[in-house]
Amino acid sequence: MRITVSFTTAQGVTIQTNFSGIQAVIDSQMTHLAPGTKKSLRIMGPKSTGLRDIVFNGVTANQEVLPLNFSLAAYTEDKAAIAFLGNLRDQFVSEIGKIEDTIFVLNHQQMGDTDICAGYLESGAKTNSSVNTVWEEVVAFRKKHPIVHAQTSVPANGSVLNQSIKKGTLFTNFGTTVFTIFQNTMTTGGIQIGPNDSHVIPEGWENFTTVNGSTTVAGIYSLS
């Protein structure tokens, strides 16, 4: 899977302008707590909310029990504000989640493209001195910052058996070929994983075989 994200200048201005307006309205009424202040405040969880609703409905229907110095209006306004801000928070969280997921995929694509282009630089360095200078920088950087998750190369039309794989392991295709993974050494019921794509290894696949679908190009993948 490869995604494309491209905002026009006008769209960027629209987003920033509208966000600035929303931020100004929200900030005009929001409270910022100093460090440690929350410890002195009571927390209203689901059970407390249920109790609040019973009591609120009770005093609203029987206002004669309230003393004159108690503000039912303030009690009501706080309840409405909590509901409004809760919905607003959920909307923001939903949008932030979409942004985070999109950034995650774009970062993944960037890493895949970086690995592929590094290969092109390595090849070009053999005949081009200026490219060789850049390739030496790549080599030096890799030595100083080694890859945490080792990559595995699969020859063209080849396969690799992966054993003792932990639940939730992520398979990432860093090459240009299409891999098919099969549980154990099976040859049916496989899952295809294209270039720059990732897939969580299914539960129960402690051992699985990775097959390179290309007959001419080696493939590269990592497990993390």
PDB file of C-alpha atoms in Angstrom:
ATOM      1  CA  MET A   1       0.000   0.000   0.000  1.00  0.00           C
ATOM      2  CA  ARG A   2       1.326   3.428  -0.927  1.00  0.00           C
ATOM      3  CA  ILE A   3      -0.488   6.646  -0.087  1.00  0.00           C
ATOM      4  CA  THR A   4      -0.111  10.150  -1.489  1.00  0.00           C
ATOM      5  CA  VAL A   5      -0.697  13.281   0.582  1.00  0.00           C
ATOM      6  CA  SER A   6      -0.521  16.682  -1.112  1.00  0.00           C
ATOM      7  CA  PHE A   7      -2.131  19.844   0.212  1.00  0.00           C
ATOM      8  CA  THR A   8      -2.308  22.901  -2.019  1.00  0.00           C
ATOM      9  CA  THR A   9      -1.104  26.239  -0.692  1.00  0.00           C
ATOM     10  CA  ALA A  10      -4.723  27.412  -0.534  1.00  0.00           C
ATOM     11  CA  GLN A  11      -5.740  24.333   1.472  1.00  0.00           C
ATOM     12  CA  GLY A  12      -2.856  24.901   3.872  1.00  0.00           C
ATOM     13  CA  VAL A  13      -3.922  28.502   4.412  1.00  0.00           C
ATOM     14  CA  THR A  14      -7.545  27.416   4.949  1.00  0.00           C
ATOM     15  CA  ILE A  15      -6.560  24.827   7.542  1.00  0.00           C
ATOM     16  CA  GLN A  16      -4.263  27.207   9.423  1.00  0.00           C
ATOM     17  CA  THR A  17      -6.754  30.091   9.342  1.00  0.00           C
ATOM     18  CA  ASN A  18      -9.641  27.970  10.568  1.00  0.00           C
ATOM     19  CA  PHE A  19      -7.503  26.299  13.221  1.00  0.00           C
ATOM     20  CA  SER A  20      -6.284  29.654  14.486  1.00  0.00           C
ATOM     21  CA  GLY A  21      -9.898  30.794  14.805  1.00  0.00           C
ATOM     22  CA  ILE A  22     -10.937  27.621  16.644  1.00  0.00           C
ATOM     23  CA  GLN A  23      -7.900  27.862  18.909  1.00  0.00           C
ATOM     24  CA  ALA A  24      -8.699  31.472  19.822  1.00  0.00           C
ATOM     25  CA  VAL A  25     -12.290  30.590  20.786  1.00  0.00           C
ATOM     26  CA  ILE A  26     -11.216  27.577  22.861  1.00  0.00           C
ATOM     27  CA  ASP A  27      -8.289  29.294  24.590  1.00  0.00           C
ATOM     28  CA  SER A  28     -10.525  32.173  25.648  1.00  0.00           C
ATOM     29  CA  GLN A  29     -12.342  29.840  28.063  1.00  0.00           C
ATOM     30  CA  MET A  30      -9.901  27.029  28.856  1.00  0.00           C
ATOM     31  CA  THR A  31      -8.099  26.579  32.175  1.00  0.00           C
ATOM     32  CA  HIS A  32      -4.477  25.455  32.416  1.00  0.00           C
ATOM     33  CA  LEU A  33      -3.557  23.687  35.636  1.00  0.00           C
ATOM     34  CA  ALA A  34      -0.185  24.192  37.265  1.00  0.00           C
ATOM     35  CA  PRO A  35       1.932  21.065  37.882  1.00  0.00           C
ATOM     36  CA  GLY A  36       0.635  19.091  40.851  1.00  0.00           C
ATOM     37  CA  THR A  37      -2.710  20.891  40.986  1.00  0.00           C
ATOM     38  CA  LYS A  38      -4.664  17.905  39.697  1.00  0.00           C
ATOM     39  CA  LYS A  39      -3.768  15.898  42.796  1.00  0.00           C
ATOM     40  CA  SER A  40      -6.004  18.127  44.893  1.00  0.00           C
ATOM     41  CA  LEU A  41      -9.017  17.827  42.571  1.00  0.00           C
ATOM     42  CA  ARG A  42     -11.637  15.095  42.591  1.00  0.00           C
ATOM     43  CA  ILE A  43     -11.932  12.801  39.564  1.00  0.00           C
ATOM     44  CA  MET A  44     -15.358  12.095  38.055  1.00  0.00           C
ATOM     45  CA  GLY A  45     -15.277   8.666  36.457  1.00  0.00           C
ATOM     46  CA  PRO A  46     -18.167   6.598  35.030  1.00  0.00           C
ATOM     47  CA  LYS A  47     -19.584   5.707  38.470  1.00  0.00           C
ATOM     48  CA  SER A  48     -19.396   9.317  39.655  1.00  0.00           C
ATOM     49  CA  THR A  49     -21.056  10.456  36.437  1.00  0.00           C
ATOM     50  CA  GLY A  50     -23.940   8.070  37.065  1.00  0.00           C
ATOM     51  CA  LEU A  51     -24.374   9.430  40.580  1.00  0.00           C
ATOM     52  CA  ARG A  52     -24.190  12.996  39.269  1.00  0.00           C
ATOM     53  CA  ASP A  53     -26.996  12.314  36.788  1.00  0.00           C
ATOM     54  CA  ILE A  54     -29.297  10.893  39.464  1.00  0.00           C
ATOM     55  CA  VAL A  55     -28.649  13.794  41.834  1.00  0.00           C
ATOM     56  CA  PHE A  56     -28.857  16.414  39.076  1.00  0.00           C
ATOM     57  CA  ASN A  57     -32.182  15.126  37.791  1.00  0.00           C
ATOM     58  CA  GLY A  58     -33.451  14.885  41.361  1.00  0.00           C
ATOM     59  CA  VAL A  59     -32.715  18.465  42.361  1.00  0.00           C
ATOM     60  CA  THR A  60     -33.848  19.804  38.972  1.00  0.00           C
ATOM     61  CA  ALA A  61     -37.255  18.167  39.511  1.00  0.00           C
ATOM     62  CA  ASN A  62     -37.378  19.196  43.183  1.00  0.00           C
ATOM     63  CA  GLN A  63     -35.782  22.615  43.332  1.00  0.00           C
ATOM     64  CA  GLU A  64     -37.523  23.450  46.599  1.00  0.00           C
ATOM     65  CA  VAL A  65     -34.894  21.406  48.450  1.00  0.00           C
ATOM     66  CA  LEU A  66     -32.117  23.769  47.331  1.00  0.00           C
ATOM     67  CA  PRO A  67     -31.054  26.721  49.494  1.00  0.00           C
ATOM     68  CA  LEU A  68     -31.095  30.175  47.914  1.00  0.00           C
ATOM     69  CA  ASN A  69     -27.293  30.424  47.907  1.00  0.00           C
ATOM     70  CA  PHE A  70     -26.875  27.330  45.673  1.00  0.00           C
ATOM     71  CA  SER A  71     -26.670  28.059  41.932  1.00  0.00           C
ATOM     72  CA  LEU A  72     -28.590  25.433  39.981  1.00  0.00           C
ATOM     73  CA  ALA A  73     -27.766  27.460  36.859  1.00  0.00           C
ATOM     74  CA  ALA A  74     -24.013  26.997  37.411  1.00  0.00           C
ATOM     75  CA  TYR A  75     -24.527  23.276  38.119  1.00  0.00           C
ATOM     76  CA  THR A  76     -26.449  22.982  34.855  1.00  0.00           C
ATOM     77  CA  GLU A  77     -23.928  25.013  32.851  1.00  0.00           C
ATOM     78  CA  ASP A  78     -21.022  22.855  34.079  1.00  0.00           C
ATOM     79  CA  LYS A  79     -22.853  19.692  33.071  1.00  0.00           C
ATOM     80  CA  ALA A  80     -23.524  21.043  29.578  1.00  0.00           C
ATOM     81  CA  ALA A  81     -19.934  22.268  29.214  1.00  0.00           C
ATOM     82  CA  ILE A  82     -18.559  18.844  30.151  1.00  0.00           C
ATOM     83  CA  ALA A  83     -20.712  17.196  27.482  1.00  0.00           C
ATOM     84  CA  PHE A  84     -19.743  19.774  24.843  1.00  0.00           C
ATOM     85  CA  LEU A  85     -16.011  19.619  25.592  1.00  0.00           C
ATOM     86  CA  GLY A  86     -16.096  15.825  25.738  1.00  0.00           C
ATOM     87  CA  ASN A  87     -17.530  15.683  22.229  1.00  0.00           C
ATOM     88  CA  LEU A  88     -15.024  18.301  21.058  1.00  0.00           C
ATOM     89  CA  ARG A  89     -12.133  16.331  22.572  1.00  0.00           C
ATOM     90  CA  ASP A  90     -13.307  13.135  20.860  1.00  0.00           C
ATOM     91  CA  GLN A  91     -13.424  14.947  17.514  1.00  0.00           C
ATOM     92  CA  PHE A  92      -9.886  16.261  17.969  1.00  0.00           C
ATOM     93  CA  VAL A  93      -8.609  12.855  19.095  1.00  0.00           C
ATOM     94  CA  SER A  94     -10.164  11.249  16.006  1.00  0.00           C
ATOM     95  CA  GLU A  95      -8.493  13.749  13.674  1.00  0.00           C
ATOM     96  CA  ILE A  96      -5.154  13.512  15.485  1.00  0.00           C
ATOM     97  CA  GLY A  97      -5.344   9.738  15.156  1.00  0.00           C
ATOM     98  CA  LYS A  98      -5.795  10.069  11.398  1.00  0.00           C
ATOM     99  CA  ILE A  99      -2.853  12.476  11.188  1.00  0.00           C
ATOM    100  CA  GLU A 100      -0.625  10.181  13.267  1.00  0.00           C
ATOM    101  CA  ASP A 101      -1.528   7.137  11.140  1.00  0.00           C
ATOM    102  CA  THR A 102      -0.846   9.082   7.949  1.00  0.00           C
ATOM    103  CA  ILE A 103       2.535  10.296   9.218  1.00  0.00           C
ATOM    104  CA  PHE A 104       3.360   6.715  10.249  1.00  0.00           C
ATOM    105  CA  VAL A 105       2.659   5.393   6.739  1.00  0.00           C
ATOM    106  CA  LEU A 106       4.535   8.280   5.085  1.00  0.00           C
ATOM    107  CA  ASN A 107       7.542   7.648   7.357  1.00  0.00           C
ATOM    108  CA  HIS A 108       7.424   3.990   6.338  1.00  0.00           C
ATOM    109  CA  GLN A 109       7.369   4.961   2.657  1.00  0.00           C
ATOM    110  CA  GLN A 110      10.284   7.337   3.191  1.00  0.00           C
ATOM    111  CA  MET A 111      12.358   4.597   4.815  1.00  0.00           C
ATOM    112  CA  GLY A 112      11.592   2.201   1.971  1.00  0.00           C
ATOM    113  CA  ASP A 113      12.498   4.772  -0.665  1.00  0.00           C
ATOM    114  CA  THR A 114      15.647   5.674   1.287  1.00  0.00           C
ATOM    115  CA  ASP A 115      16.808   2.049   1.314  1.00  0.00           C
ATOM    116  CA  ILE A 116      16.092   1.665  -2.400  1.00  0.00           C
ATOM    117  CA  CYS A 117      17.897   4.901  -3.310  1.00  0.00           C
ATOM    118  CA  ALA A 118      20.825   3.950  -1.072  1.00  0.00           C
ATOM    119  CA  GLY A 119      21.170   0.874  -3.256  1.00  0.00           C
ATOM    120  CA  TYR A 120      21.231   3.087  -6.340  1.00  0.00           C
ATOM    121  CA  LEU A 121      23.944   5.234  -4.738  1.00  0.00           C
ATOM    122  CA  GLU A 122      25.972   2.130  -3.911  1.00  0.00           C
ATOM    123  CA  SER A 123      25.809   1.032  -7.548  1.00  0.00           C
ATOM    124  CA  GLY A 124      26.554   4.515  -8.888  1.00  0.00           C
ATOM    125  CA  ALA A 125      29.517   4.957  -6.540  1.00  0.00           C
ATOM    126  CA  LYS A 126      31.442   2.329  -8.498  1.00  0.00           C
ATOM    127  CA  THR A 127      31.746   4.564 -11.567  1.00  0.00           C
ATOM    128  CA  ASN A 128      31.049   8.113 -10.323  1.00  0.00           C
ATOM    129  CA  SER A 129      33.395   9.853  -7.878  1.00  0.00           C
ATOM    130  CA  SER A 130      30.832  12.437  -6.727  1.00  0.00           C
ATOM    131  CA  VAL A 131      28.308   9.673  -6.020  1.00  0.00           C
ATOM    132  CA  ASN A 132      31.032   7.735  -4.221  1.00  0.00           C
ATOM    133  CA  THR A 133      31.522  10.698  -1.867  1.00  0.00           C
ATOM    134  CA  VAL A 134      27.838  10.576  -0.929  1.00  0.00           C
ATOM    135  CA  TRP A 135      27.934   6.782  -0.574  1.00  0.00           C
ATOM    136  CA  GLU A 136      30.869   7.079   1.845  1.00  0.00           C
ATOM    137  CA  GLU A 137      28.707   9.400   3.971  1.00  0.00           C
ATOM    138  CA  VAL A 138      25.938   6.784   3.926  1.00  0.00           C
ATOM    139  CA  VAL A 139      28.369   4.045   4.992  1.00  0.00           C
ATOM    140  CA  ALA A 140      29.794   6.215   7.781  1.00  0.00           C
ATOM    141  CA  PHE A 141      26.320   7.096   9.050  1.00  0.00           C
ATOM    142  CA  ARG A 142      25.235   3.450   9.067  1.00  0.00           C
ATOM    143  CA  LYS A 143      28.321   2.467  11.039  1.00  0.00           C
ATOM    144  CA  LYS A 144      27.622   5.153  13.625  1.00  0.00           C
ATOM    145  CA  HIS A 145      23.866   4.430  13.711  1.00  0.00           C
ATOM    146  CA  PRO A 146      23.393   0.721  12.969  1.00  0.00           C
ATOM    147  CA  ILE A 147      19.930  -0.522  11.998  1.00  0.00           C
ATOM    148  CA  VAL A 148      18.121  -1.835  15.065  1.00  0.00           C
ATOM    149  CA  HIS A 149      16.161  -4.452  13.134  1.00  0.00           C
ATOM    150  CA  ALA A 150      18.389  -6.523  10.876  1.00  0.00           C
ATOM    151  CA  GLN A 151      17.232  -6.912   7.289  1.00  0.00           C
ATOM    152  CA  THR A 152      17.056 -10.257   5.515  1.00  0.00           C
ATOM    153  CA  SER A 153      17.815 -10.661   1.828  1.00  0.00           C
ATOM    154  CA  VAL A 154      15.961 -13.255  -0.243  1.00  0.00           C
ATOM    155  CA  PRO A 155      17.511 -14.254  -3.587  1.00  0.00           C
ATOM    156  CA  ALA A 156      15.476 -13.962  -6.763  1.00  0.00           C
ATOM    157  CA  ASN A 157      12.927 -16.793  -6.839  1.00  0.00           C
ATOM    158  CA  GLY A 158      14.227 -17.860  -3.414  1.00  0.00           C
ATOM    159  CA  SER A 159      12.696 -18.424   0.013  1.00  0.00           C
ATOM    160  CA  VAL A 160      13.609 -18.136   3.698  1.00  0.00           C
ATOM    161  CA  LEU A 161      12.164 -20.057   6.662  1.00  0.00           C
ATOM    162  CA  ASN A 162      11.529 -17.852   9.719  1.00  0.00           C
ATOM    163  CA  GLN A 163      11.310 -19.672  13.049  1.00  0.00           C
ATOM    164  CA  SER A 164      10.233 -18.893  16.638  1.00  0.00           C
ATOM    165  CA  ILE A 165       8.466 -15.681  15.632  1.00  0.00           C
ATOM    166  CA  LYS A 166       6.767 -13.765  18.452  1.00  0.00           C
ATOM    167  CA  LYS A 167       3.105 -12.775  18.378  1.00  0.00           C
ATOM    168  CA  GLY A 168       2.554  -9.315  16.864  1.00  0.00           C
ATOM    169  CA  THR A 169       5.782  -9.310  14.817  1.00  0.00           C
ATOM    170  CA  LEU A 170       5.692  -6.824  11.929  1.00  0.00           C
ATOM    171  CA  PHE A 171       6.953  -7.955   8.503  1.00  0.00           C
ATOM    172  CA  THR A 172       8.195  -5.000   6.412  1.00  0.00           C
ATOM    173  CA  ASN A 173       9.119  -5.257   2.730  1.00  0.00           C
ATOM    174  CA  PHE A 174      12.018  -2.865   2.070  1.00  0.00           C
ATOM    175  CA  GLY A 175      12.697  -4.020  -1.489  1.00  0.00           C
ATOM    176  CA  THR A 176      11.072  -3.712  -4.887  1.00  0.00           C
ATOM    177  CA  THR A 177       9.772  -7.276  -5.132  1.00  0.00           C
ATOM    178  CA  VAL A 178       6.544  -8.866  -3.916  1.00  0.00           C
ATOM    179  CA  PHE A 179       6.832 -11.356  -1.057  1.00  0.00           C
ATOM    180  CA  THR A 180       4.370 -14.094  -0.223  1.00  0.00           C
ATOM    181  CA  ILE A 181       4.472 -15.541   3.285  1.00  0.00           C
ATOM    182  CA  PHE A 182       3.155 -19.011   4.104  1.00  0.00           C
ATOM    183  CA  GLN A 183       2.568 -20.593   7.500  1.00  0.00           C
ATOM    184  CA  ASN A 184       5.342 -23.141   8.220  1.00  0.00           C
ATOM    185  CA  THR A 185       6.395 -24.613   4.853  1.00  0.00           C
ATOM    186  CA  MET A 186       2.987 -24.563   3.190  1.00  0.00           C
ATOM    187  CA  THR A 187       2.538 -23.423  -0.419  1.00  0.00           C
ATOM    188  CA  THR A 188      -1.155 -22.402  -0.201  1.00  0.00           C
ATOM    189  CA  GLY A 189      -3.015 -19.782   1.815  1.00  0.00           C
ATOM    190  CA  GLY A 190      -0.225 -17.258   1.519  1.00  0.00           C
ATOM    191  CA  ILE A 191      -0.290 -13.511   2.198  1.00  0.00           C
ATOM    192  CA  GLN A 192       1.231 -11.136  -0.363  1.00  0.00           C
ATOM    193  CA  ILE A 193       3.219  -8.128   0.850  1.00  0.00           C
ATOM    194  CA  GLY A 194       4.227  -5.576  -1.788  1.00  0.00           C
ATOM    195  CA  PRO A 195       7.106  -3.076  -1.915  1.00  0.00           C
ATOM    196  CA  ASN A 196       7.152  -0.591   0.982  1.00  0.00           C
ATOM    197  CA  ASP A 197       4.281  -2.442   2.643  1.00  0.00           C
ATOM    198  CA  SER A 198       4.006  -4.066   6.070  1.00  0.00           C
ATOM    199  CA  HIS A 199       1.892  -6.826   7.577  1.00  0.00           C
ATOM    200  CA  VAL A 200       1.532  -8.153  11.117  1.00  0.00           C
ATOM    201  CA  ILE A 201       2.332 -11.879  11.164  1.00  0.00           C
ATOM    202  CA  PRO A 202      -0.932 -13.759  11.949  1.00  0.00           C
ATOM    203  CA  GLU A 203      -1.316 -15.312  15.375  1.00  0.00           C
ATOM    204  CA  GLY A 204      -0.166 -18.905  15.406  1.00  0.00           C
ATOM    205  CA  TRP A 205       2.461 -18.403  12.696  1.00  0.00           C
ATOM    206  CA  GLU A 206       5.464 -19.087  14.941  1.00  0.00           C
ATOM    207  CA  ASN A 207       7.195 -20.462  11.840  1.00  0.00           C
ATOM    208  CA  PHE A 208       6.583 -19.123   8.347  1.00  0.00           C
ATOM    209  CA  THR A 209       8.227 -19.142   4.943  1.00  0.00           C
ATOM    210  CA  THR A 210       9.012 -15.987   2.975  1.00  0.00           C
ATOM    211  CA  VAL A 211       8.967 -16.451  -0.810  1.00  0.00           C
ATOM    212  CA  ASN A 212      10.379 -13.866  -3.216  1.00  0.00           C
ATOM    213  CA  GLY A 213       8.028 -13.558  -6.189  1.00  0.00           C
ATOM    214  CA  SER A 214      10.635 -12.061  -8.505  1.00  0.00           C
ATOM    215  CA  THR A 215      12.732 -14.324 -10.718  1.00  0.00           C
ATOM    216  CA  THR A 216      15.317 -11.615 -11.388  1.00  0.00           C
ATOM    217  CA  VAL A 217      15.611  -9.293  -8.349  1.00  0.00           C
ATOM    218  CA  ALA A 218      16.583 -10.053  -4.741  1.00  0.00           C
ATOM    219  CA  GLY A 219      14.139  -8.920  -2.048  1.00  0.00           C
ATOM    220  CA  ILE A 220      14.776  -7.337   1.364  1.00  0.00           C
ATOM    221  CA  TYR A 221      12.597  -7.478   4.480  1.00  0.00           C
ATOM    222  CA  SER A 222      12.830  -7.024   8.232  1.00  0.00           C
ATOM    223  CA  LEU A 223      10.958  -8.398  11.246  1.00  0.00           C
ATOM    224  CA  SER A 224      10.317  -6.044  14.155  1.00  0.00           C
TER     225      SER A 224
END
